[in-house]
Coordinates of C-alpha atoms in Angstrom, one line a residue:
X804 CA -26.6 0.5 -2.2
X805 CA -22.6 0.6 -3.8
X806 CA -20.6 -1.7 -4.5
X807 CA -18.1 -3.5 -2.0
X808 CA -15.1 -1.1 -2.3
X809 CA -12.0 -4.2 -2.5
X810 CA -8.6 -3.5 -2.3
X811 CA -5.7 -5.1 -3.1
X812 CA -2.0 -5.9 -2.6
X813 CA 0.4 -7.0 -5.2
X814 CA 2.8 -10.1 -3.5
X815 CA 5.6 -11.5 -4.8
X816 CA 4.3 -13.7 -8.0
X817 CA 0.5 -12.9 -7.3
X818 CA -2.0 -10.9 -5.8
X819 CA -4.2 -10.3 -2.4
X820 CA -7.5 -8.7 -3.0
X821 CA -9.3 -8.1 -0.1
X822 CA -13.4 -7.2 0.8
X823 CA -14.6 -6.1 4.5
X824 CA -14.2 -10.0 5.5
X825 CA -12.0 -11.9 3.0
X826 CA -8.8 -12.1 1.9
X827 CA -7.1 -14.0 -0.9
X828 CA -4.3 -14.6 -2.6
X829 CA -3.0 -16.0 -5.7
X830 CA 0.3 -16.6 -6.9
X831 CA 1.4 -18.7 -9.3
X832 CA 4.0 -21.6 -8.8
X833 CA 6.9 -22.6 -10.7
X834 CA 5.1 -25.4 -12.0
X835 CA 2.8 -22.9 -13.8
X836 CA -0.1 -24.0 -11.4
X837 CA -2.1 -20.9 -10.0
X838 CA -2.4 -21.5 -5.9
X839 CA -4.6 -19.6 -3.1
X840 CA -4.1 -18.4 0.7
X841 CA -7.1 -17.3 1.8
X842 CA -8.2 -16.2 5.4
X843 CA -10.9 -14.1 7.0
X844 CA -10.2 -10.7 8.1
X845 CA -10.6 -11.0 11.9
X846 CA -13.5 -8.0 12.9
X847 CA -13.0 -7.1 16.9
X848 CA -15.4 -4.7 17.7
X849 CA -13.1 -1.9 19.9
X850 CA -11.2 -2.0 15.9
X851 CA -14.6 -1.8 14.1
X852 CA -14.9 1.6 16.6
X853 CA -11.8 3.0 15.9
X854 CA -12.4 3.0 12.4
X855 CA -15.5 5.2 12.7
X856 CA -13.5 7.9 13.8
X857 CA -11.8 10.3 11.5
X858 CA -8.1 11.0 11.4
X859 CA -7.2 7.8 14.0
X860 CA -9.2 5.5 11.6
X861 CA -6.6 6.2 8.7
X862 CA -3.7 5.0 11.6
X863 CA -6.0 2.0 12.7
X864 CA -6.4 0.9 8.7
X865 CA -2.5 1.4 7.9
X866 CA -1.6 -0.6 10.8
X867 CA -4.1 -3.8 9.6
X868 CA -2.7 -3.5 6.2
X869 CA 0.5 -3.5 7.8
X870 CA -0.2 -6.7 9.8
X871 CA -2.5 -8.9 7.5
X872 CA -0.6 -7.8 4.4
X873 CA 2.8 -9.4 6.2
X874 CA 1.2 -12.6 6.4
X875 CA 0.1 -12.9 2.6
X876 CA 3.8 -11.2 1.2
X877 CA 5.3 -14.1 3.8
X878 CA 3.3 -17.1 1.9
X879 CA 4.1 -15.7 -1.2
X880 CA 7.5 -15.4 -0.4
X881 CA 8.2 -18.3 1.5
X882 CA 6.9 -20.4 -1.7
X883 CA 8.8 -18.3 -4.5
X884 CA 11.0 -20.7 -6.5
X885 CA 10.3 -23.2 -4.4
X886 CA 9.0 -26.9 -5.8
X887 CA 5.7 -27.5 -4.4
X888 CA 6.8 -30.9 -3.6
X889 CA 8.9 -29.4 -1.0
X890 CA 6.2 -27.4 0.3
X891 CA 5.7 -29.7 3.5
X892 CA 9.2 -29.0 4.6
X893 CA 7.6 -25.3 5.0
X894 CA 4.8 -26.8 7.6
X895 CA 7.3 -29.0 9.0
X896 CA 9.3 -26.2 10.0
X897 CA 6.7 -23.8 11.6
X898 CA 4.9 -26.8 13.5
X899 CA 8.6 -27.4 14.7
X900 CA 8.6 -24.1 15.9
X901 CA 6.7 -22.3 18.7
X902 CA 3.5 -21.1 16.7
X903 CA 2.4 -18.0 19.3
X904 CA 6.2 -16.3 18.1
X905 CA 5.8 -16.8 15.1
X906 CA 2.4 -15.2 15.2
X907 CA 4.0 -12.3 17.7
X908 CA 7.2 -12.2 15.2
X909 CA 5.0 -11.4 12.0
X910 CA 2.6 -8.4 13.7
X911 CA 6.2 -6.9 15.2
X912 CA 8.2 -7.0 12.1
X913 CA 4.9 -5.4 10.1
X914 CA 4.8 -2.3 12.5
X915 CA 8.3 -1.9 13.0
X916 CA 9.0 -2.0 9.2
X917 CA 6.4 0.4 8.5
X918 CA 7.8 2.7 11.8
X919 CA 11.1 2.4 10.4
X920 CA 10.4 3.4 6.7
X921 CA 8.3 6.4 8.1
X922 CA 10.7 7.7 10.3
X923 CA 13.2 7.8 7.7
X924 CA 11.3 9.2 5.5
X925 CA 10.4 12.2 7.8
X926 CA 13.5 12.9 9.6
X927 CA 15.8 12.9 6.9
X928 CA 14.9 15.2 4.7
X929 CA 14.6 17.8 8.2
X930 CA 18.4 17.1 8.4
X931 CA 19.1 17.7 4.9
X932 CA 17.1 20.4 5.0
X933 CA 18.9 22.4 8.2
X934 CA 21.7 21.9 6.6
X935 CA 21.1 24.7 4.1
X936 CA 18.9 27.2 6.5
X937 CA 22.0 29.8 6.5
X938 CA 21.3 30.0 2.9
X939 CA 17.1 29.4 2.4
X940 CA 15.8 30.8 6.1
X941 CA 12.0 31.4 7.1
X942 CA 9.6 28.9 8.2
X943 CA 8.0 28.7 4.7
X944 CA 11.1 28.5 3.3
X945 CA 12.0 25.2 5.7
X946 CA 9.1 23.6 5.5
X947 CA 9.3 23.8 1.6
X948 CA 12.6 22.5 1.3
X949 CA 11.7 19.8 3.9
X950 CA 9.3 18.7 1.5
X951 CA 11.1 19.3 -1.7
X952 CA 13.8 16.8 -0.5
X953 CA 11.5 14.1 1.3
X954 CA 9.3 13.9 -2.8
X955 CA 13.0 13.4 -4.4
X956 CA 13.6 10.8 -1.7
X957 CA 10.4 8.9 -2.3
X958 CA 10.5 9.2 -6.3
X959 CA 14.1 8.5 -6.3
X960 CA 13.9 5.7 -4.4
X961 CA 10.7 4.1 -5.8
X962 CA 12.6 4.9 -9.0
X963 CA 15.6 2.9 -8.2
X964 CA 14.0 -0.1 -6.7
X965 CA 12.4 -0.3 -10.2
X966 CA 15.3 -1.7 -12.1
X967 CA 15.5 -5.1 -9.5
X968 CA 13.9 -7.7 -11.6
X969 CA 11.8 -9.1 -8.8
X970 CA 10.6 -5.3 -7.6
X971 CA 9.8 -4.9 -11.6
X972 CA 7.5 -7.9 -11.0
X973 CA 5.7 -6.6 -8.1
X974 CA 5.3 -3.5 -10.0
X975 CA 3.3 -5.4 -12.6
X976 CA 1.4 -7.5 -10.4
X977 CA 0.6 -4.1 -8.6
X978 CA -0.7 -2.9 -11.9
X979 CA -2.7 -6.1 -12.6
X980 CA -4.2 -5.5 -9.7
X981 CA -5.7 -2.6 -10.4
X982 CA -6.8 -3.2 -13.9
X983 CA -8.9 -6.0 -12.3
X984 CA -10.8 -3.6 -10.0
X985 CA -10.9 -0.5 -12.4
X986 CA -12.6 -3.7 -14.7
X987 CA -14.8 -4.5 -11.7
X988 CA -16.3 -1.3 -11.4
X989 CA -16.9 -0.4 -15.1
X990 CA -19.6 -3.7 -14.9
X991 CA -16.9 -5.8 -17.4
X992 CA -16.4 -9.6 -17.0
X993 CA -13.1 -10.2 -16.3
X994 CA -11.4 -11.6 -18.9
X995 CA -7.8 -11.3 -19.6
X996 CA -8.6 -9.0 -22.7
X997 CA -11.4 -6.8 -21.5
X998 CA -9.3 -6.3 -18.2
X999 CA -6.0 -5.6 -20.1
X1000 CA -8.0 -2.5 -21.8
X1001 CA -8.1 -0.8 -18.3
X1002 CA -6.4 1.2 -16.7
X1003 CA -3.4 0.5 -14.0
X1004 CA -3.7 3.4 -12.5
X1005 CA -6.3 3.9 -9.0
X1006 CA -7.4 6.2 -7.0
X1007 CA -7.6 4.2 -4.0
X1008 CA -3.9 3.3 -4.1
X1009 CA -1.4 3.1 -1.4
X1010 CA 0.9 4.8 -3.3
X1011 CA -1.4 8.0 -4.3
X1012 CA -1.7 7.7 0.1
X1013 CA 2.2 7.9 0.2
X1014 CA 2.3 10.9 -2.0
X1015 CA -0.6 12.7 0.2
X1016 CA 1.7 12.3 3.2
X1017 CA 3.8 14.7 2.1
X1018 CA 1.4 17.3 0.6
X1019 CA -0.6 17.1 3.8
X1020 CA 2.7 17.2 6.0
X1021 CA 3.6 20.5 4.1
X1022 CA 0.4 21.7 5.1
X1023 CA 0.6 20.9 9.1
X1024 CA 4.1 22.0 9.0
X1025 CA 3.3 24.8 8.1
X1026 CA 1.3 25.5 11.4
X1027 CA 4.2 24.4 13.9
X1028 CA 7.6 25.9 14.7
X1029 CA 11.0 24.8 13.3
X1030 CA 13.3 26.7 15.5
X1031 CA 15.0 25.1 17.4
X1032 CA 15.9 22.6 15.8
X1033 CA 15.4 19.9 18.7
X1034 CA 11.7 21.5 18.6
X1035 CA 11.4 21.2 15.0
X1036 CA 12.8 16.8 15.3
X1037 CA 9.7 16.4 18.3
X1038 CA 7.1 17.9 16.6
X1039 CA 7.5 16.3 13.1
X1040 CA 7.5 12.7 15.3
X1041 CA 4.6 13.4 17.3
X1042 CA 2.7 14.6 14.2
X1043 CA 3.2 11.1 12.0
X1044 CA -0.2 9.7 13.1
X1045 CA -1.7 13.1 12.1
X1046 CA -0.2 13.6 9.1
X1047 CA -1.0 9.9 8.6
X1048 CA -4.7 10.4 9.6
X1049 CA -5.4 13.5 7.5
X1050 CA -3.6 11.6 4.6
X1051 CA -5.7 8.6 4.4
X1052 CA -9.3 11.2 4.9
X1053 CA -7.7 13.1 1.9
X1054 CA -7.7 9.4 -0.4
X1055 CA -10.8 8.9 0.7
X1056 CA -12.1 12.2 -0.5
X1057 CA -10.5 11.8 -3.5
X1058 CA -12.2 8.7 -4.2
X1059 CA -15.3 10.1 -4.1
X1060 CA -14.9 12.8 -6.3
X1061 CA -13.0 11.1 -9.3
X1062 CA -16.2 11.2 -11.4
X1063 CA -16.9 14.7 -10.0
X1064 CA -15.7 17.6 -13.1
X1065 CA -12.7 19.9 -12.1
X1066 CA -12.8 18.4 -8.7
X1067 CA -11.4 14.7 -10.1
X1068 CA -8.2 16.8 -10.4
X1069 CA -7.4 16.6 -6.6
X1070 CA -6.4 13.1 -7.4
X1071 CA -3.9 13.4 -9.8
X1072 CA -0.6 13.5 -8.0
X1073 CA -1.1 10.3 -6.3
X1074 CA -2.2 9.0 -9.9
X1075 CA 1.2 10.4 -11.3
X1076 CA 3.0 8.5 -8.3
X1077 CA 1.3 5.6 -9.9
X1078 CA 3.3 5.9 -13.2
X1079 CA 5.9 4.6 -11.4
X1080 CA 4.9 2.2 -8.5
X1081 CA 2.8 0.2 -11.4
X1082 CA 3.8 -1.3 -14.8
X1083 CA 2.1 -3.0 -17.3
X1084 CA 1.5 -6.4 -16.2
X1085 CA 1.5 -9.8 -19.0
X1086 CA -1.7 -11.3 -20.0
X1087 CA 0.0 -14.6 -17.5
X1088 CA 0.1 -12.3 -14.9
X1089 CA -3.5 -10.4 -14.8
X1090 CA -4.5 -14.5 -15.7
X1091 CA -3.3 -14.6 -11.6
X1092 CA -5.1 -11.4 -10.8
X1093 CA -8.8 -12.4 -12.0
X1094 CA -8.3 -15.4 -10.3
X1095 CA -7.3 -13.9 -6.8
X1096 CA -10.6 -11.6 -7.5
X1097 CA -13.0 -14.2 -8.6
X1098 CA -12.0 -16.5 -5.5
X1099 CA -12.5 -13.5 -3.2
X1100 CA -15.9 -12.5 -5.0
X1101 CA -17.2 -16.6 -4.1
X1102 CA -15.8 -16.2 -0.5
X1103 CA -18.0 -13.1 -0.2
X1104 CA -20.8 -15.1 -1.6
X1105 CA -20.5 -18.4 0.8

């Protein structure tokens, strides 16, 4: 039997680490002081269904992440900078308020942000790209540039988020994150040194499952008209939870075969990706890390 496959988020001055039934985060406080939010992850069976089910199981686990991963970014964000005396004034206010919308609020904004982003990020690089089809015609030709322009959107906007100071942050909380599991599954305690000797770099990343979107959508494409153009707008919407679904079944293979010779290479893009949505994270900063991982690992064991 394997080892619990845990997965992780990087918040805003900590980290969420996550197994089948926990969740936790750490982040730590002005006041130097390393603090938790921790909460089960809520198993409905009609869910644990879904996510037998190839292709609409990768949709059902984006949209959790989506959901629960709103609520941990909101408790780290609601405390950043913030004195934790003053932390009451932050229960005060949502017992004030009318709990259920605030609940409703969280799981809308999640999905919507998420529906949003990926709409943009499919449709505008089809605009873009019909603007030069009197010069570059053909469906292969299309589809290429269609995905040519939606890879410089993603890396050039990943690449300019990256000079914020507080997206810089995330980005090395994201790689302390996964120098914590990569020093998991190599069997090391987790110390700050022996996990600082890993790598920041993981297969299982979100951001290697961006990158496989548009691989895999050059490959569906491929298979559906793009004349007309109206055509061309419907299809690409109606095929996001495919490309979505055939995206996170490509991750997962690629998981499996990262110890496999020649075969490992399959991962690499979304490894590359990582070059960029990870930097190396301070010894203060995987300190917060470990601790988000060991509180999840006695959770699991209660």
């Amino acid at each position: 039997m394997g080892k619990t496959k845990f997965g992780g988020q990087a918040v805003v001055e900590g980290v969420m680490f996550q197994s089948g039934n926990d969740m936790v985060t750490a982040i730590r406080r002005n006041n130097d002081e390393i603090e938790y939010f921790e909460m089960k992850r809520p198993q409905k069976n009609w869910v644990q269904k879904l996510k037998k089910i190839p292709i609409l199981r990768g949709n059902v686990a984006i949209i959790e992440s989506s959901i629960f991963g709103m609520k941990h970014m909101e408790y780290a964000t609601d405390r950043y900078e913030r004195d934790p005396e003053d932390d009451i004034n932050i229960e005060s206010e949502k017992q004030s308020a009318n709990m259920a919308k605030i609940v409703l609020s969280t799981v809308i904004v999640g999905i919507l942000s998420f529906l949003i982003g990926k709409f943009i990020f499919t449709l505008v690089p089809v605009f873009v790209a019909e603007l030069f089809s009197g010069i570059i015609t053909g469906h292969f030709g299309q589809v290429a540039l269609e995905t040519f322009f939606k890879l410089l959107l993603l890396l050039g906007y990943i690449y300019a988020i990256s000079f914020t100071p507080m997206i810089k942050r995330l980005f090395q909380y994201h790689g302390a994150e996964h120098k914590v599991i990569n020093a998991f599954e190599s069997d090391k305690e987790l110390t700050v040194n022996n996990v600082q000797e890993h790598s920041r770099l993981h297969y299982r990343c979100g951001s290697s499952f961006i990158l496989f979107t548009v691989l895999v959508g050059f490959v569906v494409y491929m298979f559906v008209p793009v004349e007309p153009f109206y055509v061309r707008i419907l299809n690409r919407i109606l095929l996001i939870p495919i490309v979505l679904g055939l995206s996170f079944e490509v991750l997962q293979l690629t998981n499996k075969l990262r110890d496999v010779p020649v075969l490992k290479w399959l991962g690499l893009p979304g490894l590359w990706l990582q070059y960029l949505t990870t930097k190396h994270p301070g010894n203060d900063q995987v300190e917060v890390a470990i601790h988000s991982f060991n509180q999840l690992l006695r959770r699991d064991k209660a």
